[in-house]
Tab-separated table of C-alpha atoms in Angstrom:
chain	number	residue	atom	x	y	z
A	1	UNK	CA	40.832	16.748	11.879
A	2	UNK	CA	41.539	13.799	9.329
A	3	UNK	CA	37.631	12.817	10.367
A	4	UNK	CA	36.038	15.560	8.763
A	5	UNK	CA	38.899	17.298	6.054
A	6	UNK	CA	37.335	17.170	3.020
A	7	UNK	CA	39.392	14.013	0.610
A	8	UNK	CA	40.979	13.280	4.016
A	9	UNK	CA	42.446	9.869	4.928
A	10	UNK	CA	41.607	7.601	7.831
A	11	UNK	CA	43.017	4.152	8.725
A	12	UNK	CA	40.824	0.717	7.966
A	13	UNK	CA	40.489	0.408	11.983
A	14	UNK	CA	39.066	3.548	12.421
A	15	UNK	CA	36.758	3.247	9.396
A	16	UNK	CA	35.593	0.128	10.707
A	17	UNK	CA	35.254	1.650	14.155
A	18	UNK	CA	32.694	4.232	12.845
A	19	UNK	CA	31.171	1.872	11.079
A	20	UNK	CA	30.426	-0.214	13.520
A	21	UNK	CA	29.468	3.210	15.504
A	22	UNK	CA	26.877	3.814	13.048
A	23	UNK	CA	25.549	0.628	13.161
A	24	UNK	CA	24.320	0.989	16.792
A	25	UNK	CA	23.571	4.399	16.418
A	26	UNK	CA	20.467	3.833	13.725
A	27	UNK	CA	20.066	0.702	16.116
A	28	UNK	CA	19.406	2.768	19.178
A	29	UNK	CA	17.558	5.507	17.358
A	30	UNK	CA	15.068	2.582	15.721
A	31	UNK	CA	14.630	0.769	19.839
A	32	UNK	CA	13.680	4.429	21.223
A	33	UNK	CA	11.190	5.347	18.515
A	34	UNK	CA	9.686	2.042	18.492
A	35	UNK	CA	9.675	1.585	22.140
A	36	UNK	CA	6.390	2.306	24.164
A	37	UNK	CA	7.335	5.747	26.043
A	38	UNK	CA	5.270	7.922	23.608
A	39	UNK	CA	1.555	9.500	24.561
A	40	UNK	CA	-1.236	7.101	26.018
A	41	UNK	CA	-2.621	5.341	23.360
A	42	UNK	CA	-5.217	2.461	22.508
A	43	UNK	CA	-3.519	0.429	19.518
A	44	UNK	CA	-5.807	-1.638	17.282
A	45	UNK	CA	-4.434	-5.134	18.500
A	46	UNK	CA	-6.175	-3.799	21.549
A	47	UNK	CA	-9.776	-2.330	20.575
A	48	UNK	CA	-12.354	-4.894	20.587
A	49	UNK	CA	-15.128	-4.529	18.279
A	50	UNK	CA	-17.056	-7.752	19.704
A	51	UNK	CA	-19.319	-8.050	22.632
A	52	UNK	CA	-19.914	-10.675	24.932
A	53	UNK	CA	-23.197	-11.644	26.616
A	54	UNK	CA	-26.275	-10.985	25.317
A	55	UNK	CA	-26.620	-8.852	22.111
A	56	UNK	CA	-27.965	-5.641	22.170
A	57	UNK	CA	-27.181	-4.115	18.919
A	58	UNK	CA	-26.899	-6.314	15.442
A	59	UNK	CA	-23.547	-4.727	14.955
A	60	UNK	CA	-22.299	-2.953	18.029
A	61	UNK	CA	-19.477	-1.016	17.316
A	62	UNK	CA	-16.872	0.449	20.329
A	63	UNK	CA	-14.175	3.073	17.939
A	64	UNK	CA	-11.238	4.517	19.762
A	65	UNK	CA	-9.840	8.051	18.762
A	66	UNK	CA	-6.442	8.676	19.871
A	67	UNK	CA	-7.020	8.746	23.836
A	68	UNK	CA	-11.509	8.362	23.584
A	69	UNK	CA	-13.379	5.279	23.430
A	70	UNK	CA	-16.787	5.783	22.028
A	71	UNK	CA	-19.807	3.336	21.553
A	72	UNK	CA	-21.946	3.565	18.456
A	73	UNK	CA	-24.626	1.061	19.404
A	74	UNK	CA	-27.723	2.312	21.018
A	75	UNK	CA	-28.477	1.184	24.903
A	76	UNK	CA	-30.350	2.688	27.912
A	77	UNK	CA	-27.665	2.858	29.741
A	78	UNK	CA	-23.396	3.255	30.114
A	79	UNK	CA	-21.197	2.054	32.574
A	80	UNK	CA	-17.596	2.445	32.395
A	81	UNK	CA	-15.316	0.767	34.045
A	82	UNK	CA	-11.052	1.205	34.445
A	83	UNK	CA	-9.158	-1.764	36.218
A	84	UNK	CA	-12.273	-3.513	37.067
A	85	UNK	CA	-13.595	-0.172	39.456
A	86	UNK	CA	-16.705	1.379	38.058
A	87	UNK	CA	-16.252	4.956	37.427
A	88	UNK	CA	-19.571	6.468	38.793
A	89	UNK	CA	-19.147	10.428	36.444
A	90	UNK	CA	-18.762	7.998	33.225
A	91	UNK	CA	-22.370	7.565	31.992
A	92	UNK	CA	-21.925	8.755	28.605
A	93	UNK	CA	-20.880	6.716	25.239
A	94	UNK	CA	-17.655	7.913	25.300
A	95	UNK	CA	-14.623	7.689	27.325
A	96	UNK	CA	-11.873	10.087	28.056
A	97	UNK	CA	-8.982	7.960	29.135
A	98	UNK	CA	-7.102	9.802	31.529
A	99	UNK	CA	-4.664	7.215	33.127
A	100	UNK	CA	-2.979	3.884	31.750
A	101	UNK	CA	-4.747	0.337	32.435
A	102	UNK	CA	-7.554	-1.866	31.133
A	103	UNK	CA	-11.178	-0.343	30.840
A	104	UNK	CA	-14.175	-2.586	29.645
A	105	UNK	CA	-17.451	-0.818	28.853
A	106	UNK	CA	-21.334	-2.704	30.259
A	107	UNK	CA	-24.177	-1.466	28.006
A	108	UNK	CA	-28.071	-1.809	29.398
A	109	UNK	CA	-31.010	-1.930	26.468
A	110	UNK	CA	-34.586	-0.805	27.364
A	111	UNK	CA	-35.626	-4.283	28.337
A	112	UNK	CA	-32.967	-4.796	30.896
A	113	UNK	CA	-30.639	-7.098	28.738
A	114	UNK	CA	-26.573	-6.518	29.532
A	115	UNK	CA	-23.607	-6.706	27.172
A	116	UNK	CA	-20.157	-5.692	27.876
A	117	UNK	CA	-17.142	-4.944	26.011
A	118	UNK	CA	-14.461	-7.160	26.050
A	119	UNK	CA	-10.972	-5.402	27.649
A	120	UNK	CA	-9.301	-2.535	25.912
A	121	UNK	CA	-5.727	-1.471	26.532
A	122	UNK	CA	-4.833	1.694	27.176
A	123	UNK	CA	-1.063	2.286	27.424
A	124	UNK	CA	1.849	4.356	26.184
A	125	UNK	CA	2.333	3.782	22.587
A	126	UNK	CA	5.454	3.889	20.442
A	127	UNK	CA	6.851	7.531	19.135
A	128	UNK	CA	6.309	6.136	15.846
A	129	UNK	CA	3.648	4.355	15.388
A	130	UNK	CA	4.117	0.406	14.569
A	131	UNK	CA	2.242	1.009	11.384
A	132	UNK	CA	4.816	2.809	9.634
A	133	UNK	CA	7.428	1.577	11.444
A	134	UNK	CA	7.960	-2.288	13.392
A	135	UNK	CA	10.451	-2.606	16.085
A	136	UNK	CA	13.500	-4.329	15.632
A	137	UNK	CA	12.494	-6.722	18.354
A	138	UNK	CA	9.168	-7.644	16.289
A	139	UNK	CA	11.509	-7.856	13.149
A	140	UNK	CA	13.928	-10.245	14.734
A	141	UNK	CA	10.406	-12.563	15.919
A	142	UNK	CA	8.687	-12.451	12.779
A	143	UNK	CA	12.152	-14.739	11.356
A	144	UNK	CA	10.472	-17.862	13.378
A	145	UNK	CA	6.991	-17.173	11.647
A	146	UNK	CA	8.895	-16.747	7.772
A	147	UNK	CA	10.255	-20.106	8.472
A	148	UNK	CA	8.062	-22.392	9.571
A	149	UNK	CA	5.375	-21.192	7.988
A	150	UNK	CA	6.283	-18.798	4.799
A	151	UNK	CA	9.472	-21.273	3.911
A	152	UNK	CA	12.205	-18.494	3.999
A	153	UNK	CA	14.691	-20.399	3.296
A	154	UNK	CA	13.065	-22.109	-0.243
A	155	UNK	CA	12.408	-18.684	-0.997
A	156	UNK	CA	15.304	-17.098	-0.751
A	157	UNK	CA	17.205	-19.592	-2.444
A	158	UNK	CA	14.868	-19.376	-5.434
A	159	UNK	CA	15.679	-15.539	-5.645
A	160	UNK	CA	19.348	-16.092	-5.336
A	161	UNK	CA	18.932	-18.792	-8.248
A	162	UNK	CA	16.630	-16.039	-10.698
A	163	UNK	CA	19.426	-13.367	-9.575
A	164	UNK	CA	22.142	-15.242	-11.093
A	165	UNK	CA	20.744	-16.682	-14.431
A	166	UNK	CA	19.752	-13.259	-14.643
A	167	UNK	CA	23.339	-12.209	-14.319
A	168	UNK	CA	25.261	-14.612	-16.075
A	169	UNK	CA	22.975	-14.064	-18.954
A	170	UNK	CA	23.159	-9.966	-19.053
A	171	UNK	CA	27.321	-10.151	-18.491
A	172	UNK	CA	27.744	-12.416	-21.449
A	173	UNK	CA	25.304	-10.701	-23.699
A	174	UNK	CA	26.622	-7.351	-22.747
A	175	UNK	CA	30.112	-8.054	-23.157
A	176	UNK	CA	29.209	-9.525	-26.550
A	177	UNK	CA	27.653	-7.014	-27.911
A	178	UNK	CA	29.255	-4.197	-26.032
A	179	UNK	CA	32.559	-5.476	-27.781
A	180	UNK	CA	31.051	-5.400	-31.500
A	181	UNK	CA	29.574	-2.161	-30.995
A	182	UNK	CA	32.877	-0.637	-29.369
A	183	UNK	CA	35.014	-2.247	-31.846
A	184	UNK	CA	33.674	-2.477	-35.182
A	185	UNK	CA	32.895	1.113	-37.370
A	186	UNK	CA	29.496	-0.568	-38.876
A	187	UNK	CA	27.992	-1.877	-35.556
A	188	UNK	CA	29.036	1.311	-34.139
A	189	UNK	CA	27.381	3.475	-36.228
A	190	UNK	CA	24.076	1.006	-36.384
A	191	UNK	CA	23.637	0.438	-32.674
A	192	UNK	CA	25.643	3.123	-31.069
A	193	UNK	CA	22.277	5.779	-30.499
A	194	UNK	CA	19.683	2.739	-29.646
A	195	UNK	CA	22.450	1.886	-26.833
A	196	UNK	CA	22.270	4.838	-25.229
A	197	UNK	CA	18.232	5.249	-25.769
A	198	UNK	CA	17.935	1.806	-24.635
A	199	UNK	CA	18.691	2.940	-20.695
A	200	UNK	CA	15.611	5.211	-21.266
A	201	UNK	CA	13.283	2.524	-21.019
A	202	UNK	CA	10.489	1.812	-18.118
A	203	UNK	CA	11.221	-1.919	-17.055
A	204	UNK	CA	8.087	-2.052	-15.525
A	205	UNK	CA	6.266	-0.670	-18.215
A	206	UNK	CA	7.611	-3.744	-20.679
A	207	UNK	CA	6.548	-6.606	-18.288
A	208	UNK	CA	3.756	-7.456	-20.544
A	209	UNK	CA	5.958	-7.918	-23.178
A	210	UNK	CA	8.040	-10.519	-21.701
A	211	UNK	CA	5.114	-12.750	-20.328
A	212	UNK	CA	4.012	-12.333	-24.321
A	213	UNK	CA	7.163	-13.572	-25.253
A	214	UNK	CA	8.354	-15.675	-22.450
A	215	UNK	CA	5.377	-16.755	-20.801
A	216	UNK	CA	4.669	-17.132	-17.174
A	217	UNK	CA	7.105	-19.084	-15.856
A	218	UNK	CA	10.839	-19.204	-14.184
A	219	UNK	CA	12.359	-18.317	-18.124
A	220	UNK	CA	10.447	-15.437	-18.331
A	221	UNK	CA	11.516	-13.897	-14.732
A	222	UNK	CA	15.003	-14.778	-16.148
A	223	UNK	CA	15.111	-12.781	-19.007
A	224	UNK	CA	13.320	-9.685	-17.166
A	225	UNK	CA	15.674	-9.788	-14.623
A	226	UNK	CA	19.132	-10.309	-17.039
A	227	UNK	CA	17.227	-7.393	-19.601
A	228	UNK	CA	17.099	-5.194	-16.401
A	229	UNK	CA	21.251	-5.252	-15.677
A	230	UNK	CA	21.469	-5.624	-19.559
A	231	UNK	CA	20.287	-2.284	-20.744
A	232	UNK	CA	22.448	-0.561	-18.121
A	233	UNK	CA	25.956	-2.495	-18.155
A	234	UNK	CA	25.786	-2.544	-22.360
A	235	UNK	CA	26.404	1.082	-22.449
A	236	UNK	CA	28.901	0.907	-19.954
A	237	UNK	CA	30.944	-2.007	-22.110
A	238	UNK	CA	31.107	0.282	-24.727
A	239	UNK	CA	32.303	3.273	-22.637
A	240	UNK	CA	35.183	1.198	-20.965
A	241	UNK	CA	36.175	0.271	-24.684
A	242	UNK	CA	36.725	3.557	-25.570
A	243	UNK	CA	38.628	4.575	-22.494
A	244	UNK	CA	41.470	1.869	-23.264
A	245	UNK	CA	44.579	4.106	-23.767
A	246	UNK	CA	45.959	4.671	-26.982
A	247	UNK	CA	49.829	3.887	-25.715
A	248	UNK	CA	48.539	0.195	-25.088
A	249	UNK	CA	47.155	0.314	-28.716
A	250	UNK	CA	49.747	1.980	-30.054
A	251	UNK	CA	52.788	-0.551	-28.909
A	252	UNK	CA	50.595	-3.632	-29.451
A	253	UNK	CA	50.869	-2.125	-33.261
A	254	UNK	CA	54.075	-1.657	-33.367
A	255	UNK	CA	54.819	-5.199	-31.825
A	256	UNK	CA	52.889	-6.430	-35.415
A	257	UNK	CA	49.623	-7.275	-33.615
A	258	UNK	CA	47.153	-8.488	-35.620
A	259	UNK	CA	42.990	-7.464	-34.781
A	260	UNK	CA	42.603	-10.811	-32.622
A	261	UNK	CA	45.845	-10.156	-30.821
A	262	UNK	CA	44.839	-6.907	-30.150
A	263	UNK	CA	41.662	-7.602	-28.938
A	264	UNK	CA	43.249	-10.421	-26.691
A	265	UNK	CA	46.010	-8.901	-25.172
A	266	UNK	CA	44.539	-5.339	-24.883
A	267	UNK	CA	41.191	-4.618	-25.109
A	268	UNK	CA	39.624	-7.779	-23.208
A	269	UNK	CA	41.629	-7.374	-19.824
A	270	UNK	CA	41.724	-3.715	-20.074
A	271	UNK	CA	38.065	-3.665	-20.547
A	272	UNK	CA	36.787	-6.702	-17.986
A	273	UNK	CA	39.153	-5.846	-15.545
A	274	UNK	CA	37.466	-2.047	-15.275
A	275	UNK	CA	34.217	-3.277	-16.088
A	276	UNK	CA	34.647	-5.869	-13.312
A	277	UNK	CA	33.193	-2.924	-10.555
A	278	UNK	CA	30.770	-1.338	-13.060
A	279	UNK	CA	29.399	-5.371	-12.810
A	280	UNK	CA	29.521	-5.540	-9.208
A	281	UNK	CA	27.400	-2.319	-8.456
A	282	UNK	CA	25.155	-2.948	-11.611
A	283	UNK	CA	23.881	-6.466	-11.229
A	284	UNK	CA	22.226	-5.107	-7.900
A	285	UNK	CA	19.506	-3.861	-10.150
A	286	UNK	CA	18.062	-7.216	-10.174
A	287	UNK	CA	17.324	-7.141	-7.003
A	288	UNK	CA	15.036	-4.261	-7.257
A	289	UNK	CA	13.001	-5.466	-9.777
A	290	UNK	CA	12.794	-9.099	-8.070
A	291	UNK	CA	8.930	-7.977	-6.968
A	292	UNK	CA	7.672	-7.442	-10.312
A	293	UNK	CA	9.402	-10.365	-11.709
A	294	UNK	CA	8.141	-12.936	-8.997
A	295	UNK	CA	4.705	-10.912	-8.640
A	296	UNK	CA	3.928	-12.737	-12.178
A	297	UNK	CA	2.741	-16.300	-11.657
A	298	UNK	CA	3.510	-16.195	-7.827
A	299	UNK	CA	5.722	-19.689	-7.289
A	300	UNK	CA	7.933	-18.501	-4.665
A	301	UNK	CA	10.605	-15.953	-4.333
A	302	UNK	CA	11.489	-12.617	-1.295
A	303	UNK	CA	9.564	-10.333	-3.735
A	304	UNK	CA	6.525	-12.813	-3.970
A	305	UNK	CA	7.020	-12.911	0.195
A	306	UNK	CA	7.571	-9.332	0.532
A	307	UNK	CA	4.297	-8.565	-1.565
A	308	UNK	CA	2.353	-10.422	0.972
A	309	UNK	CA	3.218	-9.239	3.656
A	310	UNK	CA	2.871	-5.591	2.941
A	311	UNK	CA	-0.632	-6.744	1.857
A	312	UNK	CA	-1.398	-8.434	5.214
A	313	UNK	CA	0.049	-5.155	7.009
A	314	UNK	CA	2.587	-7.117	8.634
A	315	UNK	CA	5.838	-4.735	8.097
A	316	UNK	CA	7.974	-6.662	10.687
A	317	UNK	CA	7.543	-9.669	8.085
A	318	UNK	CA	8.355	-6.938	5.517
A	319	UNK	CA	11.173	-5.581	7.415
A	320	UNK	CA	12.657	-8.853	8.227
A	321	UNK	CA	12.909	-9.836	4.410
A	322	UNK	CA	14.341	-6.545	3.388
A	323	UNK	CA	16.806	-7.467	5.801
A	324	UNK	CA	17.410	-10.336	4.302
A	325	UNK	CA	18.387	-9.309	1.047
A	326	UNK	CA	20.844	-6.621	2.219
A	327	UNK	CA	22.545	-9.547	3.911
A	328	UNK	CA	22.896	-11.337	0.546
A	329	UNK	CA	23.917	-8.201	-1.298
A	330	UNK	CA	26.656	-7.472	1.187
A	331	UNK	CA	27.556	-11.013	0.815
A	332	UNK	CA	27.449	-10.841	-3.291
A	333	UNK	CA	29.185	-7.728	-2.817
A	334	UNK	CA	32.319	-9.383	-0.922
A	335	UNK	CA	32.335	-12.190	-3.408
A	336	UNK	CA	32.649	-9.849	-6.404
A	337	UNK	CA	35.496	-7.959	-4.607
A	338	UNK	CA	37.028	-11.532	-3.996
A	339	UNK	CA	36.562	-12.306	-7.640
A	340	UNK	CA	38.346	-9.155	-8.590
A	341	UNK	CA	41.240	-10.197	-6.549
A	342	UNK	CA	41.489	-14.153	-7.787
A	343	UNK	CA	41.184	-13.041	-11.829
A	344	UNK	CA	43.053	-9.526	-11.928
A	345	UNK	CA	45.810	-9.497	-9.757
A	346	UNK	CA	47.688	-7.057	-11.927
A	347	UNK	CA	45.183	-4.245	-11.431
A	348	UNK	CA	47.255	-3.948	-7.727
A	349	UNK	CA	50.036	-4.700	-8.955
């Protein structure tokens, strides 16, 4: 079958077919692990630590261990109750829940003073639990809460404006250099092994370098973001330059072209139009390094947002975001390929 022969060929419909296949497949698979059909379970949103009534205990404590509810604080006497019906064998501190519904525990001290628990939930929990993993529904609610109250929309815009200073700046500077380097013997020789050592180096490890430099503020996030594609895409520049093929050099010789003319009418649309996808896939570095760049001097940003909500434990905020940005990659994605189309139309030719 075409499907699975190894470099075999399948039509754009049926690509997009499977694609779209896919697509509901990890959908699917996400609803059923996230859905509530797994073992009987007491989730925190749930447990109740507080008691009402009278206090018995300074800091009365009810803890919940998979399918056992357990009192820490000291009374005279237990009574457990499930849907509101007193179960007369329960007498100890702890509960074994055996069946789904709402249990509430009463505690008695010495001196006749009553306190009970407020309800606790017991019910079938996800097959992963929510903690690791937030269900797509939750994802798709927590976009109302990012808006109105975490300013999404601000955000994301500010990322989307860092992301492309960053890239415009790396591009230009790349192709710069990446051209004196490629072309020219003595830059060659100079900078050809720091090029190559450059890729070597831990971005996240050099972030105190830039806010020494740069400061604190939108500039610096620039330049960490543009030095992040940069120290990737320059070696690449210089690796397209030597690929151009010697028959193009040769006849442009021939033809009595001088070093400009050569550089013009060979080497700079040989070399941007095949650097053009090394661009496309390379400025999505930025992106993964938009955390630590907006962590610095938090004034907005998806990484600022994303580093929040991971530290309030709310992953369908998390989620959501991450979301987010593969939405505007995609995007970025088509508009490169667009790009590609619009300024080298001979590479289809």
């Amino acid at each position: 079958m075409k499907l699975f022969r190894i470099n075999g060929q399948i039509s754009k419909k049926t690509g997009l077919l499977i694609e779209i296949g896919g697509f509901l497949f990890i959908l699917c698979l996400w609803l059923i692990v996230t859905a509530d059909i797994g073992p009987l379970s007491i989730s925190h949103a749930d447990l109740k630590t507080s008691f009402q009534g009278d206090t018995i205990s300074q800091n009365p404590v009810v803890l919940a261990h998979g399918d056992t509810i357990e009192c820490k604080s000291p009374a005279a006497k237990y009574t457990w109750y499930h849907n509101d019906a007193e179960i007369k064998e329960a007498k100890s501190p702890a509960l074994k829940c055996a069946e789904k519904g709402s249990y509430f525990l009463e505690i008695t001290a010495a001196d006749g003073k009553t306190s009970r628990t407020e309800t606790i939930v017991m019910k079938k929990g996800p097959i992963v639990k929510r903690g690791i993993l937030p269900s797509p529904i939750a994802m798709v609610k927590s976009f109302g809460e990012l808006h109105t109250e975490d300013a999404l929309v601000r955000n994301t815009a500010y990322s989307v404006a860092l992301n492309f200073a960053g890239y415009l700046e790396a591009i230009a500077l790349a192709l710069l250099l990446g051209f004196l380097i490629g072309l020219v013997p003595f830059f060659g020789s100079f900078l050809g092994r720091y090029v190559d050592a450059i890729r070597f180096l831990p971005l996240t490890a050099v972030t105190g370098l830039f806010i020494a430099w740069f400061g604190i503020e939108t500039n610096m996030k620039v330049q960490f973001l543009a030095f992040g594609i940069f120290v990737y895409l320059l070696p690449v520049v210089v690796q397209r330059i030597k690929e151009v093929e010697k028959t193009y050099l040769q006849t442009a010789y021939t033809l009595g072209a001088s070093s400009w003319q050569t550089i013009r009418t060979v080497f700079w649309p040989s070399v941007t139009s095949r650097i053009f996808d090394d661009i496309r896939v390379l400025t999505a570095i930025s992106w993964t390094y938009i955390i630590v760049a907006e962590m610095i001097n938090r004034t907005g940003g998806v990484g600022s947002m994303i580093w929040l909500a991971a530290r309030q434990s709310r992953l369908d905020k998390v989620f959501a975001i991450l979301f987010v940005i593969i939405i505007i990659g995609i995007i970025q994605d088509k508009l490169f390929q667009w790009l590609d189309k619009l300024l080298f139309p001979y590479k289809r030719a």
